[in-house]
Amino acid sequence: MPRPLASVRARAALAATLVVSFALVVTGIAVIAVLRHNLTDRAALESEVAARTVAGAQAALTGDFTALDLPDDRDRLVQVVDSGGRVLAAGDALHGRGALTNFAPAPAPTGTPSTTPTRSDVPTATSTGDDDDDSGDDHGGGRGSGRGSGRGGDESDDTRTEDTSSDDTATGAPARGKVSTDVDHEKLAVRLGDRSHDYGFAAVQGTTYDGRTYTVYAGTSLADEQATLDQVTRTMLAALPFLLLVVAGVTWLVTRRALRPVEGIRAEMAAITGSGDLTRRVPVPRSRDEIGRLARTTNQTLAALEQSVERQHRFVADASHELRSPIASLRTQIEVADQHPGLLDTGDLHHDVVRLQHLAADLLLLARLDAGEQPGHALLDLTALVREEVARRAPTDRVTPEMVADEAVPQVLGSRGQLARVLGNLLDNAQRHTATAITVALARAGEDVVLTVADDGHGIAPADRPRVFERFVRLDEARSRDDGGAGLGLAIARDVVRNHGGDLTVTEAPSGGAAFLVTLPRAPHGTGGAHT
């Protein structure tokens, strides 16, 4: 059974959805935090403006707090408290409440006016509230009666006027008839009815013309701000699944469209594998992206595979054809020997067996090279190898080669037997085509070693030079197979040289014949290994 996430499309859609969901959640949290901060700041600013408006009103500066015009709704709370914690005026929502100083914010830092200045000779908020209740005050009402409180104690208030003024000045209170430039903010929960509500309060101090200090507490309801945050949060949460669904769907479709050429390549490769027809090619998209490069590389691989298979088929066919002649000759001679023992030519029989043995060895070597057999890594003195090979062949060669070698020819890495085989094949080819002279030269060319085998024969036409390295190719079709060989010598020589990291080419010799150049890389400095 296929796994749910077995396809690239499913994994891509899931990954994109997870990434986008994480980004949306982080962004949403950041937006909510910024929005909350802005709404809180706006509420704080509105509270500060309301507090300063009340604190700077002419009625407040003159000490006539009953004449203050205070809000009467629950969204705006205002309360005016004197330095002793007594409520001087309050809006309708705070009517009958104690002073906000009972849960006011922390005192202001040193050097700034306190929002709740206190003195030891002034009654606390609780005792003040009791006196006001006895005198019939309601702790500062709204626009109706009771906005001012404690008017019965004017003498004591007046008596303390000078002391309060001097003490407030000492504690950093604003000057007479002024409102402090400092403000304190605090978020407080105020219980109205049977529920508590959050308010953003601002506390501003002021001093009347006669020197009395008072504090105005103005609060702005945070209910609208919280409702806005809740609405934004609900909207984001409601839109999140839809957005993720869109992202997943779009990613799925885009990935499907992007991978459609890959599916075409896969289907064609499956068809090629099933049919065995290597002439077919996968479709190449018009885009120049990674998929297009994949298709082109796949076609190049198919072309190389087709050439390899064709070469293998041709090799098998040619090998079968080449083996048929010596095997047929051997069979004929053996049959004649059975019928007429006196007519058996052992020389011809031996020649055919040797030829068959050499052909089998050549085919085996080509098979090993095609299979990727790596050469040895022994250090070889190429000059000594060439001298030994030329000396070994001298008694049987038709023309004795002339050897020319530079001084201090670098050593090479490789297989002694295979490189000797290369030199032997080149000398065999030169012996068949030379007229009077063969030259074997060794020279250094930069970081390479060049071995040249040249003859003074008819040479090879430029158009035929690439063909001489093909297997089972004979340029002179008029020659007999016995004289011309199987056409594998030069092919074997080039494959061996290339397997050693070099190359084998053919050009025209100075004498007019053919010159075969074997180029091999010199052995790296410090290379170990046995000298062979």
mmCIF file with all atom_site columns, N, CA, C and O in Angstrom, residues 413 448-449 493-505 517-521:
data_model
loop_
_atom_site.group_PDB
_atom_site.id
_atom_site.type_symbol
_atom_site.label_atom_id
_atom_site.label_alt_id
_atom_site.label_comp_id
_atom_site.label_asym_id
_atom_site.label_entity_id
_atom_site.label_seq_id
_atom_site.pdbx_PDB_ins_code
_atom_site.Cartn_x
_atom_site.Cartn_y
_atom_site.Cartn_z
_atom_site.occupancy
_atom_site.B_iso_or_equiv
_atom_site.pdbx_formal_charge
_atom_site.auth_seq_id
_atom_site.auth_comp_id
_atom_site.auth_asym_id
_atom_site.auth_atom_id
_atom_site.pdbx_PDB_model_num
ATOM 1  N N  . LEU A 1 413 ? 53.590 5.252  -14.253 1.00 0.00 ? 413 LEU A N  1
ATOM 2  C CA . LEU A 1 413 ? 52.888 4.263  -13.437 1.00 0.00 ? 413 LEU A CA 1
ATOM 3  C C  . LEU A 1 413 ? 52.036 3.392  -14.331 1.00 0.00 ? 413 LEU A C  1
ATOM 4  O O  . LEU A 1 413 ? 51.340 3.906  -15.216 1.00 0.00 ? 413 LEU A O  1
ATOM 5  N N  . ASP A 1 448 ? 54.445 14.948 -19.530 1.00 0.00 ? 448 ASP A N  1
ATOM 6  C CA . ASP A 1 448 ? 54.100 13.673 -20.159 1.00 0.00 ? 448 ASP A CA 1
ATOM 7  C C  . ASP A 1 448 ? 55.342 13.035 -20.766 1.00 0.00 ? 448 ASP A C  1
ATOM 8  O O  . ASP A 1 448 ? 56.365 13.687 -21.008 1.00 0.00 ? 448 ASP A O  1
ATOM 9  N N  . VAL A 1 449 ? 55.221 11.736 -21.011 1.00 0.00 ? 449 VAL A N  1
ATOM 10 C CA . VAL A 1 449 ? 56.239 10.959 -21.722 1.00 0.00 ? 449 VAL A CA 1
ATOM 11 C C  . VAL A 1 449 ? 55.625 10.500 -23.041 1.00 0.00 ? 449 VAL A C  1
ATOM 12 O O  . VAL A 1 449 ? 54.512 9.951  -23.045 1.00 0.00 ? 449 VAL A O  1
ATOM 13 N N  . ALA A 1 493 ? 45.770 -1.605 -28.251 1.00 0.00 ? 493 ALA A N  1
ATOM 14 C CA . ALA A 1 493 ? 46.795 -0.653 -27.829 1.00 0.00 ? 493 ALA A CA 1
ATOM 15 C C  . ALA A 1 493 ? 46.176 0.647  -27.337 1.00 0.00 ? 493 ALA A C  1
ATOM 16 O O  . ALA A 1 493 ? 46.562 1.187  -26.290 1.00 0.00 ? 493 ALA A O  1
ATOM 17 N N  . ARG A 1 494 ? 45.203 1.185  -28.055 1.00 0.00 ? 494 ARG A N  1
ATOM 18 C CA . ARG A 1 494 ? 44.589 2.450  -27.618 1.00 0.00 ? 494 ARG A CA 1
ATOM 19 C C  . ARG A 1 494 ? 43.811 2.282  -26.321 1.00 0.00 ? 494 ARG A C  1
ATOM 20 O O  . ARG A 1 494 ? 43.886 3.128  -25.424 1.00 0.00 ? 494 ARG A O  1
ATOM 21 N N  . ASP A 1 495 ? 43.069 1.168  -26.178 1.00 0.00 ? 495 ASP A N  1
ATOM 22 C CA . ASP A 1 495 ? 42.308 0.961  -24.944 1.00 0.00 ? 495 ASP A CA 1
ATOM 23 C C  . ASP A 1 495 ? 43.237 0.828  -23.740 1.00 0.00 ? 495 ASP A C  1
ATOM 24 O O  . ASP A 1 495 ? 42.944 1.354  -22.649 1.00 0.00 ? 495 ASP A O  1
ATOM 25 N N  . VAL A 1 496 ? 44.353 0.150  -23.901 1.00 0.00 ? 496 VAL A N  1
ATOM 26 C CA . VAL A 1 496 ? 45.291 -0.002 -22.794 1.00 0.00 ? 496 VAL A CA 1
ATOM 27 C C  . VAL A 1 496 ? 45.900 1.343  -22.426 1.00 0.00 ? 496 VAL A C  1
ATOM 28 O O  . VAL A 1 496 ? 46.014 1.686  -21.229 1.00 0.00 ? 496 VAL A O  1
ATOM 29 N N  . VAL A 1 497 ? 46.299 2.135  -23.420 1.00 0.00 ? 497 VAL A N  1
ATOM 30 C CA . VAL A 1 497 ? 46.911 3.436  -23.141 1.00 0.00 ? 497 VAL A CA 1
ATOM 31 C C  . VAL A 1 497 ? 45.913 4.351  -22.437 1.00 0.00 ? 497 VAL A C  1
ATOM 32 O O  . VAL A 1 497 ? 46.256 5.044  -21.466 1.00 0.00 ? 497 VAL A O  1
ATOM 33 N N  . ARG A 1 498 ? 44.688 4.380  -22.894 1.00 0.00 ? 498 ARG A N  1
ATOM 34 C CA . ARG A 1 498 ? 43.680 5.221  -22.248 1.00 0.00 ? 498 ARG A CA 1
ATOM 35 C C  . ARG A 1 498 ? 43.365 4.719  -20.839 1.00 0.00 ? 498 ARG A C  1
ATOM 36 O O  . ARG A 1 498 ? 43.050 5.523  -19.953 1.00 0.00 ? 498 ARG A O  1
ATOM 37 N N  . ASN A 1 499 ? 43.458 3.419  -20.641 1.00 0.00 ? 499 ASN A N  1
ATOM 38 C CA . ASN A 1 499 ? 43.254 2.889  -19.309 1.00 0.00 ? 499 ASN A CA 1
ATOM 39 C C  . ASN A 1 499 ? 44.375 3.314  -18.355 1.00 0.00 ? 499 ASN A C  1
ATOM 40 O O  . ASN A 1 499 ? 44.197 3.320  -17.133 1.00 0.00 ? 499 ASN A O  1
ATOM 41 N N  . HIS A 1 500 ? 45.535 3.705  -18.902 1.00 0.00 ? 500 HIS A N  1
ATOM 42 C CA . HIS A 1 500 ? 46.656 4.209  -18.107 1.00 0.00 ? 500 HIS A CA 1
ATOM 43 C C  . HIS A 1 500 ? 46.632 5.738  -17.986 1.00 0.00 ? 500 HIS A C  1
ATOM 44 O O  . HIS A 1 500 ? 47.584 6.317  -17.463 1.00 0.00 ? 500 HIS A O  1
ATOM 45 N N  . GLY A 1 501 ? 45.567 6.372  -18.441 1.00 0.00 ? 501 GLY A N  1
ATOM 46 C CA . GLY A 1 501 ? 45.455 7.823  -18.337 1.00 0.00 ? 501 GLY A CA 1
ATOM 47 C C  . GLY A 1 501 ? 46.105 8.582  -19.472 1.00 0.00 ? 501 GLY A C  1
ATOM 48 O O  . GLY A 1 501 ? 46.254 9.804  -19.390 1.00 0.00 ? 501 GLY A O  1
ATOM 49 N N  . GLY A 1 502 ? 46.494 7.893  -20.542 1.00 0.00 ? 502 GLY A N  1
ATOM 50 C CA . GLY A 1 502 ? 47.127 8.557  -21.681 1.00 0.00 ? 502 GLY A CA 1
ATOM 51 C C  . GLY A 1 502 ? 46.270 8.472  -22.922 1.00 0.00 ? 502 GLY A C  1
ATOM 52 O O  . GLY A 1 502 ? 45.061 8.294  -22.866 1.00 0.00 ? 502 GLY A O  1
ATOM 53 N N  . ASP A 1 503 ? 46.924 8.555  -24.093 1.00 0.00 ? 503 ASP A N  1
ATOM 54 C CA . ASP A 1 503 ? 46.195 8.503  -25.356 1.00 0.00 ? 503 ASP A CA 1
ATOM 55 C C  . ASP A 1 503 ? 47.135 8.000  -26.449 1.00 0.00 ? 503 ASP A C  1
ATOM 56 O O  . ASP A 1 503 ? 48.368 8.126  -26.344 1.00 0.00 ? 503 ASP A O  1
ATOM 57 N N  . LEU A 1 504 ? 46.532 7.443  -27.486 1.00 0.00 ? 504 LEU A N  1
ATOM 58 C CA . LEU A 1 504 ? 47.270 6.929  -28.642 1.00 0.00 ? 504 LEU A CA 1
ATOM 59 C C  . LEU A 1 504 ? 46.706 7.580  -29.891 1.00 0.00 ? 504 LEU A C  1
ATOM 60 O O  . LEU A 1 504 ? 45.503 7.486  -30.158 1.00 0.00 ? 504 LEU A O  1
ATOM 61 N N  . THR A 1 505 ? 47.549 8.258  -30.653 1.00 0.00 ? 505 THR A N  1
ATOM 62 C CA . THR A 1 505 ? 47.151 8.940  -31.881 1.00 0.00 ? 505 THR A CA 1
ATOM 63 C C  . THR A 1 505 ? 48.091 8.529  -33.009 1.00 0.00 ? 505 THR A C  1
ATOM 64 O O  . THR A 1 505 ? 49.166 7.956  -32.771 1.00 0.00 ? 505 THR A O  1
ATOM 65 N N  . LEU A 1 517 ? 51.836 7.811  -31.812 1.00 0.00 ? 517 LEU A N  1
ATOM 66 C CA . LEU A 1 517 ? 52.342 8.520  -30.639 1.00 0.00 ? 517 LEU A CA 1
ATOM 67 C C  . LEU A 1 517 ? 51.579 8.057  -29.400 1.00 0.00 ? 517 LEU A C  1
ATOM 68 O O  . LEU A 1 517 ? 50.348 8.211  -29.313 1.00 0.00 ? 517 LEU A O  1
ATOM 69 N N  . VAL A 1 518 ? 52.304 7.464  -28.453 1.00 0.00 ? 518 VAL A N  1
ATOM 70 C CA . VAL A 1 518 ? 51.740 7.047  -27.164 1.00 0.00 ? 518 VAL A CA 1
ATOM 71 C C  . VAL A 1 518 ? 52.115 8.112  -26.135 1.00 0.00 ? 518 VAL A C  1
ATOM 72 O O  . VAL A 1 518 ? 53.306 8.339  -25.874 1.00 0.00 ? 518 VAL A O  1
ATOM 73 N N  . THR A 1 519 ? 51.127 8.762  -25.557 1.00 0.00 ? 519 THR A N  1
ATOM 74 C CA . THR A 1 519 ? 51.348 9.798  -24.554 1.00 0.00 ? 519 THR A CA 1
ATOM 75 C C  . THR A 1 519 ? 50.887 9.278  -23.199 1.00 0.00 ? 519 THR A C  1
ATOM 76 O O  . THR A 1 519 ? 49.716 8.907  -23.030 1.00 0.00 ? 519 THR A O  1
ATOM 77 N N  . LEU A 1 520 ? 51.831 9.247  -22.251 1.00 0.00 ? 520 LEU A N  1
ATOM 78 C CA . LEU A 1 520 ? 51.524 8.765  -20.902 1.00 0.00 ? 520 LEU A CA 1
ATOM 79 C C  . LEU A 1 520 ? 51.917 9.821  -19.882 1.00 0.00 ? 520 LEU A C  1
ATOM 80 O O  . LEU A 1 520 ? 52.961 10.473 -20.035 1.00 0.00 ? 520 LEU A O  1
ATOM 81 N N  . PRO A 1 521 ? 51.137 9.987  -18.821 1.00 0.00 ? 521 PRO A N  1
ATOM 82 C CA . PRO A 1 521 ? 51.522 10.943 -17.773 1.00 0.00 ? 521 PRO A CA 1
ATOM 83 C C  . PRO A 1 521 ? 52.687 10.409 -16.945 1.00 0.00 ? 521 PRO A C  1
ATOM 84 O O  . PRO A 1 521 ? 52.763 9.209  -16.668 1.00 0.00 ? 521 PRO A O  1
#
